[in-house]
XYZ file of C-alpha atoms in Angstrom:
717
model
C 183.513 -62.169 4.449
C 181.303 -64.150 6.826
C 177.684 -63.083 6.899
C 175.843 -62.709 10.178
C 172.331 -63.682 9.189
C 171.038 -63.079 12.686
C 171.276 -59.388 11.946
C 168.545 -59.657 9.316
C 165.005 -60.288 10.516
C 163.355 -62.145 7.672
C 159.582 -62.271 7.622
C 159.233 -65.178 5.219
C 155.472 -65.191 4.956
C 155.096 -61.517 4.178
C 158.053 -61.382 1.793
C 158.774 -57.995 3.379
C 161.263 -57.296 6.112
C 162.103 -54.416 8.405
C 165.326 -54.020 10.336
C 165.842 -51.430 13.033
C 169.047 -52.725 14.547
C 172.690 -52.740 13.570
C 176.097 -52.965 15.149
C 177.344 -50.284 12.765
C 176.603 -46.562 12.789
C 175.727 -44.663 9.632
C 176.396 -40.966 10.055
C 177.986 -39.705 6.844
C 176.559 -36.220 6.116
C 176.722 -36.870 2.356
C 173.478 -38.665 1.457
C 174.954 -40.445 -1.580
C 177.901 -41.789 0.397
C 175.624 -42.752 3.273
C 173.376 -44.651 0.857
C 176.285 -46.641 -0.584
C 177.572 -47.455 2.891
C 174.148 -48.549 4.096
C 173.246 -50.646 1.046
C 176.559 -52.498 0.812
C 176.384 -53.289 4.525
C 172.857 -54.689 4.224
C 173.855 -56.710 1.140
C 176.896 -58.224 2.812
C 174.969 -59.061 5.969
C 171.718 -60.320 4.485
C 171.971 -61.432 0.858
C 171.484 -65.148 0.258
C 174.749 -65.404 -1.638
C 176.665 -62.163 -1.074
C 179.429 -61.631 -3.607
C 182.925 -60.484 -2.868
C 183.293 -56.888 -4.008
C 186.569 -57.120 -5.922
C 188.087 -56.076 -9.257
C 185.943 -58.537 -11.230
C 182.835 -57.194 -9.514
C 184.039 -53.674 -10.333
C 184.454 -54.441 -14.040
C 180.929 -55.880 -14.268
C 179.408 -52.844 -12.540
C 181.384 -50.570 -14.868
C 180.007 -52.205 -18.023
C 176.403 -52.430 -16.811
C 176.348 -48.878 -15.476
C 177.627 -47.292 -18.687
C 175.129 -49.349 -20.674
C 172.366 -48.058 -18.423
C 173.473 -44.446 -18.809
C 173.867 -44.486 -22.615
C 172.356 -47.709 -24.004
C 172.258 -46.627 -27.663
C 175.712 -44.947 -27.562
C 174.367 -41.624 -28.758
C 175.935 -39.392 -26.109
C 179.357 -40.543 -24.907
C 182.467 -40.292 -27.087
C 185.358 -42.728 -27.228
C 187.453 -40.153 -25.347
C 184.843 -40.113 -22.559
C 185.111 -43.875 -22.176
C 188.889 -43.557 -22.085
C 188.522 -41.051 -19.239
C 186.179 -43.411 -17.410
C 188.247 -46.557 -18.016
C 190.734 -45.820 -15.227
C 187.885 -46.597 -12.800
C 187.050 -49.989 -14.326
C 188.873 -51.928 -11.598
C 188.479 -49.273 -8.893
C 184.727 -49.202 -8.308
C 185.107 -51.860 -5.603
C 187.608 -49.619 -3.798
C 185.307 -46.626 -4.272
C 182.389 -48.564 -2.788
C 184.406 -49.598 0.254
C 185.751 -46.065 0.696
C 182.363 -44.375 0.128
C 183.949 -42.545 -2.788
C 181.617 -41.368 -5.581
C 184.215 -39.777 -7.864
C 183.397 -42.191 -10.714
C 179.681 -41.408 -10.542
C 180.308 -37.659 -10.362
C 182.548 -37.817 -13.433
C 180.122 -39.850 -15.547
C 177.045 -37.913 -14.446
C 178.640 -34.552 -15.217
C 179.893 -35.737 -18.587
C 176.486 -37.184 -19.541
C 174.762 -33.877 -18.750
C 177.286 -32.103 -20.967
C 176.872 -34.566 -23.851
C 173.076 -34.556 -23.637
C 173.038 -30.778 -23.917
C 175.346 -30.928 -26.947
C 173.081 -33.542 -28.568
C 170.088 -31.227 -28.132
C 171.486 -28.900 -30.775
C 172.471 -31.846 -33.005
C 168.983 -33.301 -33.330
C 167.422 -29.892 -33.925
C 169.866 -29.128 -36.724
C 169.298 -32.511 -38.366
C 165.509 -32.263 -38.233
C 165.537 -28.740 -39.658
C 166.410 -30.160 -43.088
C 164.453 -32.640 -45.272
C 165.668 -36.238 -45.478
C 166.576 -37.829 -48.796
C 164.988 -41.288 -48.765
C 166.453 -42.183 -52.168
C 169.946 -42.658 -50.710
C 171.179 -46.229 -50.276
C 171.899 -46.203 -46.546
C 171.318 -48.641 -43.700
C 171.113 -48.408 -39.918
C 172.474 -50.962 -37.442
C 170.403 -51.109 -34.252
C 172.582 -53.700 -32.531
C 173.837 -51.131 -30.030
C 175.736 -53.674 -27.947
C 178.192 -54.188 -30.787
C 178.448 -50.541 -31.839
C 181.631 -48.700 -30.970
C 181.641 -45.301 -29.320
C 182.188 -42.443 -31.775
C 185.502 -40.580 -32.024
C 184.243 -37.206 -33.277
C 181.256 -34.925 -33.417
C 180.923 -35.740 -37.121
C 180.557 -39.446 -36.312
C 178.078 -38.676 -33.536
C 176.046 -36.454 -35.859
C 175.995 -39.263 -38.438
C 174.732 -41.729 -35.810
C 172.009 -39.317 -34.706
C 171.026 -38.644 -38.313
C 170.664 -42.359 -39.049
C 168.409 -42.890 -36.037
C 166.293 -39.794 -36.684
C 166.028 -40.647 -40.370
C 164.919 -44.183 -39.523
C 162.244 -42.919 -37.115
C 161.042 -40.431 -39.727
C 161.068 -43.056 -42.494
C 158.754 -45.312 -40.477
C 156.276 -42.468 -39.985
C 156.642 -41.311 -43.611
C 155.836 -44.816 -44.882
C 152.786 -45.060 -42.622
C 151.549 -41.641 -43.800
C 151.903 -42.663 -47.457
C 149.969 -45.851 -46.722
C 147.220 -43.808 -45.048
C 147.022 -41.497 -48.072
C 146.688 -44.456 -50.431
C 143.907 -45.911 -48.284
C 142.013 -42.598 -48.289
C 142.342 -42.339 -52.071
C 141.094 -45.888 -52.500
C 138.052 -45.094 -50.375
C 137.369 -41.771 -52.114
C 138.614 -41.158 -55.662
C 138.069 -37.398 -55.273
C 140.491 -37.255 -52.336
C 143.555 -35.134 -53.130
C 146.649 -37.015 -51.995
C 149.344 -35.022 -50.207
C 152.644 -34.835 -52.064
C 155.818 -36.559 -50.822
C 157.465 -33.326 -49.653
C 154.473 -32.502 -47.459
C 154.388 -35.992 -45.996
C 158.153 -35.968 -45.350
C 157.809 -32.678 -43.482
C 154.879 -34.019 -41.460
C 156.862 -37.151 -40.559
C 159.936 -35.109 -39.614
C 157.841 -32.843 -37.391
C 156.481 -35.935 -35.665
C 160.045 -37.111 -34.968
C 160.943 -33.650 -33.654
C 157.919 -33.711 -31.353
C 158.959 -37.120 -29.995
C 162.492 -35.881 -29.349
C 161.207 -32.833 -27.519
C 159.049 -35.085 -25.347
C 162.128 -37.211 -24.635
C 164.092 -34.162 -23.551
C 161.137 -32.932 -21.476
C 161.333 -36.254 -19.650
C 165.108 -36.163 -19.159
C 164.963 -32.516 -18.071
C 162.701 -33.660 -15.232
C 165.261 -36.200 -14.049
C 167.378 -35.126 -11.113
C 170.823 -36.168 -9.955
C 169.325 -38.699 -7.548
C 167.556 -40.441 -10.448
C 170.894 -41.071 -12.154
C 172.470 -42.063 -8.845
C 169.781 -44.759 -8.561
C 171.033 -46.147 -11.896
C 174.525 -46.344 -10.386
C 173.291 -47.977 -7.175
C 171.322 -50.572 -9.118
C 174.296 -51.376 -11.338
C 175.983 -52.340 -8.057
C 173.183 -54.263 -6.351
C 172.092 -56.173 -9.455
C 175.526 -57.803 -9.598
C 174.334 -59.880 -6.633
C 171.363 -61.299 -8.561
C 168.680 -60.073 -11.007
C 166.044 -59.489 -8.319
C 167.983 -57.418 -5.810
C 167.001 -53.824 -6.487
C 167.190 -50.385 -4.901
C 163.957 -48.383 -4.733
C 164.290 -44.619 -4.522
C 161.500 -43.188 -2.304
C 158.967 -42.591 -5.085
C 159.797 -45.932 -6.691
C 159.072 -47.635 -3.363
C 155.643 -45.980 -3.314
C 154.935 -47.304 -6.810
C 156.086 -50.786 -5.764
C 153.728 -50.752 -2.769
C 150.831 -49.683 -4.988
C 151.648 -52.406 -7.521
C 151.737 -55.094 -4.811
C 148.606 -53.998 -2.936
C 146.562 -52.581 -5.811
C 145.641 -49.684 -3.542
C 146.581 -46.047 -3.090
C 145.177 -43.006 -1.346
C 144.316 -40.160 -3.672
C 141.738 -38.865 -6.160
C 141.682 -41.855 -8.532
C 143.152 -40.499 -11.776
C 146.115 -41.474 -13.923
C 148.273 -38.581 -15.077
C 150.822 -37.941 -17.792
C 153.110 -34.998 -18.473
C 152.961 -33.603 -22.008
C 155.284 -30.606 -22.471
C 154.509 -28.484 -19.409
C 150.993 -29.844 -18.908
C 149.876 -32.430 -16.359
C 146.992 -34.166 -18.119
C 144.473 -36.734 -16.871
C 144.682 -39.854 -19.066
C 142.199 -42.028 -17.163
C 139.654 -41.621 -14.388
C 139.702 -44.742 -12.219
C 136.309 -46.315 -11.744
C 134.894 -45.854 -8.231
C 137.381 -43.183 -7.126
C 136.644 -39.613 -5.941
C 137.288 -38.103 -9.389
C 134.926 -40.646 -10.984
C 132.243 -40.137 -8.332
C 132.390 -36.351 -8.661
C 131.536 -36.452 -12.371
C 133.485 -33.170 -12.683
C 136.795 -34.613 -13.885
C 137.202 -36.244 -17.303
C 139.957 -37.751 -19.401
C 141.903 -35.012 -21.190
C 141.438 -32.346 -18.507
C 144.646 -30.453 -17.676
C 145.446 -29.785 -14.003
C 146.882 -26.291 -13.570
C 146.984 -25.799 -9.789
C 146.632 -27.823 -6.578
C 145.484 -26.499 -3.195
C 145.439 -28.424 0.078
C 142.559 -27.894 2.493
C 144.813 -26.229 5.100
C 146.491 -23.883 2.622
C 145.368 -20.429 1.508
C 146.939 -20.384 -1.940
C 147.044 -22.979 -4.706
C 150.369 -24.204 -6.088
C 150.882 -24.091 -9.854
C 152.015 -27.427 -11.265
C 152.537 -26.200 -14.826
C 156.036 -27.312 -15.815
C 156.469 -29.292 -12.572
C 158.002 -32.781 -12.510
C 155.257 -35.375 -12.826
C 156.329 -37.178 -9.634
C 156.261 -33.923 -7.677
C 152.814 -33.055 -9.049
C 151.525 -36.507 -8.098
C 152.868 -36.038 -4.559
C 150.786 -32.849 -4.243
C 147.610 -34.386 -5.643
C 147.570 -37.658 -3.723
C 147.201 -37.744 0.050
C 145.592 -39.437 3.046
C 142.031 -40.718 2.968
C 139.314 -38.181 3.924
C 141.503 -35.101 3.285
C 140.394 -32.507 0.737
C 142.253 -31.223 -2.287
C 141.152 -28.533 -4.744
C 142.259 -28.841 -8.356
C 142.203 -25.997 -10.836
C 141.573 -27.706 -14.179
C 141.267 -26.618 -17.783
C 138.439 -28.661 -19.246
C 139.134 -30.643 -22.389
C 135.815 -29.983 -24.141
C 135.096 -26.284 -23.579
C 138.546 -25.113 -22.531
C 137.075 -23.304 -19.525
C 138.929 -23.271 -16.183
C 137.184 -24.647 -13.081
C 138.029 -25.395 -9.451
C 137.070 -28.901 -8.361
C 137.275 -29.977 -4.707
C 137.630 -33.703 -4.046
C 137.794 -35.770 -0.872
C 140.642 -38.250 -1.186
C 139.884 -41.914 -0.638
C 141.455 -45.364 -0.888
C 141.563 -46.259 -4.567
C 141.529 -49.886 -5.621
C 143.172 -50.483 -8.997
C 140.888 -53.106 -10.478
C 143.450 -54.517 -12.915
C 145.557 -55.702 -9.957
C 142.921 -58.051 -8.615
C 141.621 -61.489 -9.504
C 138.671 -61.612 -11.871
C 136.187 -64.416 -12.311
C 133.912 -65.776 -15.001
C 131.702 -68.788 -15.583
C 131.508 -70.821 -18.796
C 129.155 -73.653 -19.726
C 130.205 -76.688 -21.790
C 128.221 -79.863 -22.393
C 125.729 -78.868 -19.715
C 128.420 -78.331 -17.067
C 129.500 -75.065 -15.432
C 133.215 -74.306 -15.202
C 134.832 -71.438 -13.355
C 137.669 -69.257 -14.650
C 139.791 -67.229 -12.230
C 142.472 -64.961 -13.668
C 145.083 -63.950 -11.086
C 147.442 -61.189 -12.345
C 149.698 -61.300 -9.267
C 149.791 -62.526 -5.673
C 148.900 -59.127 -4.259
C 148.849 -58.120 -0.608
C 149.121 -55.044 1.576
C 152.643 -54.856 3.006
C 151.362 -52.889 5.999
C 148.387 -55.125 6.783
C 148.192 -58.680 5.458
C 144.644 -59.050 6.787
C 143.562 -56.370 4.348
C 142.420 -57.420 0.888
C 144.852 -59.892 -0.688
C 144.989 -62.530 -3.412
C 144.134 -65.402 -1.065
C 141.076 -63.749 0.472
C 139.767 -62.810 -2.983
C 140.355 -66.284 -4.434
C 138.545 -67.833 -1.477
C 135.559 -65.554 -2.006
C 135.556 -66.223 -5.747
C 135.574 -70.002 -5.274
C 132.676 -69.792 -2.829
C 130.678 -67.712 -5.329
C 131.505 -70.083 -8.175
C 130.398 -73.070 -6.098
C 127.123 -71.321 -5.349
C 126.558 -71.076 -9.109
C 127.195 -74.805 -9.582
C 130.837 -74.884 -10.656
C 132.032 -78.388 -11.621
C 135.641 -77.571 -12.536
C 138.059 -74.667 -12.084
C 140.687 -73.061 -14.320
C 143.222 -70.929 -12.462
C 144.976 -68.685 -14.989
C 148.497 -67.728 -13.838
C 149.804 -66.651 -17.242
C 151.955 -63.501 -17.042
C 151.717 -63.620 -13.235
C 155.150 -62.533 -11.979
C 154.567 -63.458 -8.345
C 154.074 -61.566 -5.096
C 153.443 -62.622 -1.523
C 154.689 -66.029 -0.388
C 152.024 -66.296 2.308
C 149.200 -65.907 -0.209
C 150.603 -68.887 -2.142
C 150.465 -71.093 0.937
C 146.946 -69.867 1.731
C 145.686 -70.441 -1.822
C 147.307 -73.868 -2.212
C 145.693 -74.930 1.061
C 142.265 -74.376 -0.491
C 142.847 -77.358 -2.807
C 144.448 -79.966 -0.526
C 144.188 -81.344 2.967
C 146.977 -80.542 5.395
C 150.493 -80.720 3.987
C 153.638 -78.868 2.927
C 153.371 -76.299 0.123
C 156.913 -75.019 -0.278
C 160.317 -75.345 1.354
C 162.501 -72.291 1.974
C 166.162 -72.131 2.857
C 168.512 -69.355 3.915
C 172.214 -69.729 3.251
C 173.766 -71.731 6.061
C 170.417 -72.315 7.766
C 168.146 -75.343 8.115
C 165.279 -75.521 5.673
C 161.822 -74.439 6.758
C 158.728 -76.172 5.416
C 155.731 -73.878 4.947
C 152.568 -75.920 5.378
C 148.838 -75.758 4.986
C 147.624 -76.715 8.445
C 143.903 -76.447 7.742
C 142.349 -79.871 6.935
C 139.419 -78.181 5.170
C 139.428 -78.358 1.361
C 137.561 -75.432 -0.145
C 137.558 -76.878 -3.681
C 137.910 -80.635 -4.154
C 136.850 -80.794 -7.797
C 138.831 -80.801 -11.064
C 141.565 -78.153 -11.244
C 143.637 -76.935 -14.212
C 146.362 -74.282 -13.922
C 147.482 -72.265 -16.948
C 151.062 -70.952 -17.055
C 153.494 -69.468 -19.562
C 157.097 -68.258 -19.721
C 156.194 -65.166 -17.677
C 154.624 -67.107 -14.803
C 157.234 -66.602 -12.098
C 158.102 -66.959 -8.430
C 154.868 -67.336 -6.434
C 153.102 -68.633 -9.561
C 155.753 -71.327 -9.846
C 155.374 -72.278 -6.179
C 151.641 -72.827 -6.581
C 151.913 -74.647 -9.916
C 154.769 -76.833 -8.617
C 152.921 -77.782 -5.434
C 149.731 -78.687 -7.288
C 151.795 -80.684 -9.799
C 153.728 -82.575 -7.128
C 150.507 -83.450 -5.335
C 148.941 -84.397 -8.688
C 146.160 -82.088 -7.587
C 146.044 -80.073 -10.825
C 147.004 -80.513 -14.449
C 149.407 -77.798 -15.595
C 148.931 -76.551 -19.167
C 151.266 -74.068 -20.818
C 154.828 -73.350 -21.849
C 157.669 -75.845 -21.913
C 158.771 -74.281 -18.642
C 157.851 -71.260 -16.553
C 160.161 -68.299 -15.862
C 162.495 -70.060 -13.422
C 162.673 -67.676 -10.466
C 163.261 -69.770 -7.357
C 164.299 -67.028 -4.941
C 162.597 -65.062 -2.167
C 163.059 -61.318 -1.748
C 162.394 -59.113 1.251
C 161.880 -55.365 1.026
C 163.885 -53.495 3.650
C 163.082 -49.911 4.574
C 166.568 -48.391 4.728
C 165.384 -45.585 7.009
C 164.882 -48.069 9.829
C 168.604 -48.659 9.996
C 169.222 -45.036 10.855
C 168.797 -43.046 14.053
C 168.135 -39.327 14.031
C 168.077 -39.308 10.248
C 168.181 -35.780 8.857
C 169.058 -36.815 5.305
C 165.502 -37.356 4.094
C 163.919 -40.575 2.841
C 166.621 -43.109 1.895
C 164.283 -45.456 0.017
C 164.247 -49.250 0.295
C 166.220 -52.293 -0.819
C 164.607 -55.407 -2.266
C 167.110 -58.118 -1.372
C 167.267 -61.850 -2.096
C 167.373 -63.636 1.259
C 166.247 -67.198 0.512
C 165.695 -69.843 -2.132
C 162.521 -71.876 -2.265
C 162.078 -75.503 -3.266
C 159.234 -77.722 -4.338
C 157.879 -80.250 -1.879
C 159.658 -82.905 -3.975
C 162.958 -81.156 -3.190
C 163.687 -79.714 -6.615
C 164.289 -76.033 -7.190
C 162.359 -73.988 -9.738
C 165.427 -71.749 -10.088
C 166.401 -71.586 -13.789
C 164.382 -74.743 -14.623
C 160.949 -73.399 -13.743
C 157.909 -75.689 -13.733
C 157.516 -77.977 -16.730
C 153.925 -78.174 -17.921
C 152.081 -81.495 -18.011
C 150.686 -80.451 -21.397
C 153.111 -78.273 -23.358
C 151.577 -75.816 -25.828
C 153.354 -73.171 -27.934
C 152.673 -69.471 -27.435
C 154.017 -66.105 -28.554
C 156.987 -66.344 -26.158
C 158.109 -69.836 -27.146
C 161.245 -68.672 -28.958
C 162.043 -65.517 -26.989
C 164.796 -65.423 -24.361
C 162.898 -64.056 -21.363
C 163.462 -66.531 -18.528
C 165.649 -66.387 -15.433
C 168.360 -68.315 -17.260
C 168.570 -65.457 -19.772
C 169.181 -62.796 -17.077
C 172.528 -61.623 -15.738
C 173.858 -63.039 -12.462
C 171.130 -65.608 -11.681
C 171.628 -67.893 -8.704
C 172.323 -71.559 -9.611
C 169.894 -74.495 -9.606
C 170.135 -77.049 -6.821
C 167.904 -79.397 -4.847
C 167.293 -80.483 -1.275
C 165.534 -83.404 0.387
C 161.845 -83.837 -0.327
C 159.252 -83.009 2.306
C 156.697 -85.565 3.489
C 153.515 -85.178 1.460
C 150.583 -87.281 0.304
C 149.704 -87.437 -3.387
C 146.086 -86.389 -3.987
C 143.938 -89.417 -4.661
C 140.764 -87.602 -5.639
C 141.126 -88.294 -9.377
C 140.459 -91.283 -11.584
C 142.197 -91.289 -14.986
C 144.512 -88.360 -14.179
C 147.245 -89.534 -16.602
C 144.639 -90.385 -19.227
C 143.303 -86.809 -19.135
C 146.837 -85.506 -19.737
C 147.361 -87.918 -22.620
C 144.051 -86.934 -24.220
C 144.973 -83.267 -23.997
C 148.388 -83.842 -25.569
C 146.753 -85.665 -28.469
C 144.264 -82.827 -29.040
C 146.982 -80.207 -28.863
C 149.289 -82.028 -31.274
C 146.682 -81.728 -34.027
C 145.309 -78.282 -33.152
C 145.694 -76.035 -36.215
C 145.392 -72.840 -34.154
C 148.371 -73.835 -32.018
C 150.399 -74.779 -35.076
C 149.702 -71.332 -36.496
C 150.677 -69.690 -33.195
C 153.955 -71.621 -33.198
C 154.775 -70.581 -36.766
C 153.957 -66.989 -35.899
C 156.216 -67.143 -32.840
C 159.078 -68.399 -35.017
C 158.528 -65.571 -37.493
C 158.388 -62.963 -34.729
C 161.677 -64.359 -33.418
C 163.380 -63.903 -36.807
C 161.981 -60.359 -36.968
C 163.314 -59.505 -33.513
C 166.748 -60.906 -34.368
C 167.034 -58.533 -37.324
C 169.070 -55.433 -36.480
C 169.937 -53.871 -39.862
C 167.308 -51.821 -41.712
C 167.334 -49.854 -44.985
C 167.009 -46.058 -44.942
C 166.061 -46.075 -48.610
C 162.292 -45.686 -49.003
C 161.903 -48.146 -51.883
C 163.811 -50.865 -50.024
C 161.979 -50.172 -46.780
C 158.559 -50.166 -48.491
C 159.327 -53.445 -50.280
C 160.406 -55.052 -47.009
C 157.332 -53.675 -45.234
C 155.071 -55.037 -47.973
C 156.701 -58.448 -47.686
C 156.239 -58.408 -43.902
C 152.620 -57.338 -44.341
C 151.930 -60.260 -46.666
C 153.607 -62.616 -44.226
C 151.538 -61.203 -41.352
C 148.339 -61.876 -43.319
C 149.080 -65.584 -43.047
C 148.654 -65.287 -39.302
C 145.408 -63.287 -39.303
C 143.515 -66.469 -38.522
C 145.081 -66.379 -35.056
C 143.214 -63.167 -34.307
C 140.043 -64.400 -35.977
C 139.931 -67.681 -34.022
C 136.664 -68.108 -32.153
C 135.504 -70.825 -29.792
C 131.869 -71.771 -29.233
C 132.160 -70.938 -25.527
C 130.327 -68.023 -23.901
C 131.525 -66.442 -20.674
C 129.421 -64.677 -18.051
C 130.133 -62.624 -14.959
C 128.818 -63.780 -11.603
C 125.626 -62.239 -10.152
C 127.459 -60.022 -7.632
C 129.370 -58.378 -10.482
C 126.305 -58.077 -12.698
C 124.771 -55.937 -9.962
C 127.806 -53.629 -10.010
C 127.431 -53.044 -13.741
C 124.275 -51.018 -13.153
C 126.352 -48.151 -11.756
C 129.849 -49.001 -12.960
C 129.794 -48.967 -16.748
C 133.605 -48.876 -16.909
C 133.833 -52.205 -15.073
C 131.128 -53.632 -17.337
C 133.070 -52.628 -20.442
C 136.301 -54.141 -19.046
C 134.561 -57.444 -18.362
C 132.968 -57.522 -21.812
C 136.403 -57.044 -23.378
C 137.842 -59.791 -21.160
C 135.044 -62.197 -22.080
C 135.608 -61.429 -25.761
C 139.301 -62.313 -25.398
C 138.413 -65.511 -23.497
C 136.128 -66.589 -26.330
C 139.166 -66.434 -28.660
C 141.576 -68.094 -26.231
C 142.590 -71.571 -27.383
C 144.386 -72.234 -24.078
C 141.290 -71.559 -21.972
C 139.302 -73.680 -24.414
C 141.646 -76.614 -23.884
C 141.680 -76.098 -20.118
C 137.896 -76.465 -20.133
C 138.226 -79.606 -22.277
C 140.640 -81.082 -19.727
C 138.257 -80.263 -16.880
C 135.579 -82.190 -18.765
C 137.947 -85.182 -19.026
C 139.001 -85.201 -15.375
C 137.000 -87.792 -13.478
C 136.661 -87.671 -9.732
C 137.142 -90.458 -7.192
C 133.805 -89.905 -5.487
C 134.559 -92.303 -2.658
C 137.556 -90.209 -1.622
C 135.718 -86.991 -2.341
C 132.803 -87.872 -0.106
C 134.911 -89.369 2.603
C 137.661 -86.735 2.664
C 139.368 -88.702 5.376
C 142.332 -91.030 5.505
C 145.105 -91.251 2.926
C 146.398 -94.191 0.934
C 149.775 -94.587 2.634
C 151.083 -96.505 -0.352
C 151.170 -93.151 -2.147
C 153.137 -91.475 0.612
C 156.241 -89.651 -0.647
C 158.964 -89.423 1.980
C 162.347 -87.810 2.078
């Protein structure tokens, strides 16, 4: 099928698209069928590499969907799978015909089997476990077969519940031994009492699990089905149900409108787990962690609505709301247990963990700046609002005011975000030039450039990455590496995500929509390429100085996902290698030599290998003596790696003056920064980054002149 890419308006810079036009009408009165019709149309018209929906596609969806519905094979029987199997090569036909018979069959059967399992786990946990039996459990669910009878299913449930209880039972016995060691007069609980306590803990966890699943609605399971379809196109194409889209927006912008409290559902109670610093709840001083919200009343309503037993998402929808509106909460206080009404004025809440944070460290009489960037955040509705680029710019200016002589930009665990913020941030470190190349299928490449000749920071720059640095992080690291503007320190390669996604509001494709919110589709529309022409897809960015970390032997990259797009390359863009350094290669060589003999890194590598062997293990004993012996052996092995946690550098980190002023009223922020600085002081990677900054020597002639480029270093396509 030929794709008409003109039908999809791609806003490359914002990495968010909206489409309000179509040559096709969507008017099916069944919302589920309408959603399938709409999503498959958008995929076929706009995906970078739309797949043919055929029998092979159908079989892949079938396998992935059933795995998503029952991953541990504790609900469906072999006979259920036999009933489903007739649809294995028909899902493609069902998609094209807007037929949801397969979903209806599997959803109905799962509800039936989950209800049957409710009685199974209760019966099992009503009786004590015998931990002297020589049994084992296999947790490699992918290779487990579906059960053929209720007896087999009960056995599988018993093994899992016994294993969960055994873990708790062992921990309780360890706690008792510790108490006895500390106090000889302590009366140790007997094994029967501890077994019962452990079993009750497992029962409580199961009841919480069923509380969660009871809150799920048909549309939640239908989202699993939809995503089994769309993720066959590539790992990053994803359907957002309406509430999931809201959470995605909050994650990308770091902002929401509400009272500023995190909530959790425990049984029928909606409980406050955290009061967000600076928000209305925090400012009121009337709401605390552990308070239970019983009722919610809007300012234009006479009566409050009880949220006891309500779905968490529905309760959140009642509590949050537009800025400057009032909401009254009826809460049961944690400390006294008294019930109070608290009226709050909703506001814009900024989630501090989303944003960049900055510190200064001194070494050998020089000041070095550290900026940690968790993601390339931006407001999808208003790019000019607070975003990663505007914050980084402000942070660099503040660091320069405090005499910064080198900068570490920490992109570890940064999964990406806005493409425009990458271009804006990269432009702060170079003169005019290309930052990244983007290409749609069948279209000419587009080169996204920094067109501002001003260089905000022209001093030494080190970028830290790891296996979880992805997408936008890889664009920035790759550009700075190609320009030889920064030295990249980190994993052998980064995540390897070289694709661009746009988020499409599906409601904008509909006219006179009476079906309610249809959600949104995150769809892969482009691939991006380094300025040297290479793709980061699958290969990622290879660090200049490779150091081991906890993820070194774990399969977590793009190449380890299902259905990734292939690697390729295009022509290089025209760019000028940065000539502001002297001894650039020598600084890299010196770092490699230091790292090769660093005992902390050797210990981290050995620990990563051990963790890998632990994670590969899938068979565990259900006999207490065997389990305890294995646990003791693991504990002794873990002691060998305690030095990793105890490692301490001689570096001290300090917040900037503007933040120090905030600490006077915001003790939560102060505590967060103290914890961050403590972790930095134990961070061997930051320590080495600072060492490299000390080694990087500047070409002061170029730095002062900041004009003209050595054309002999020109890289041309």
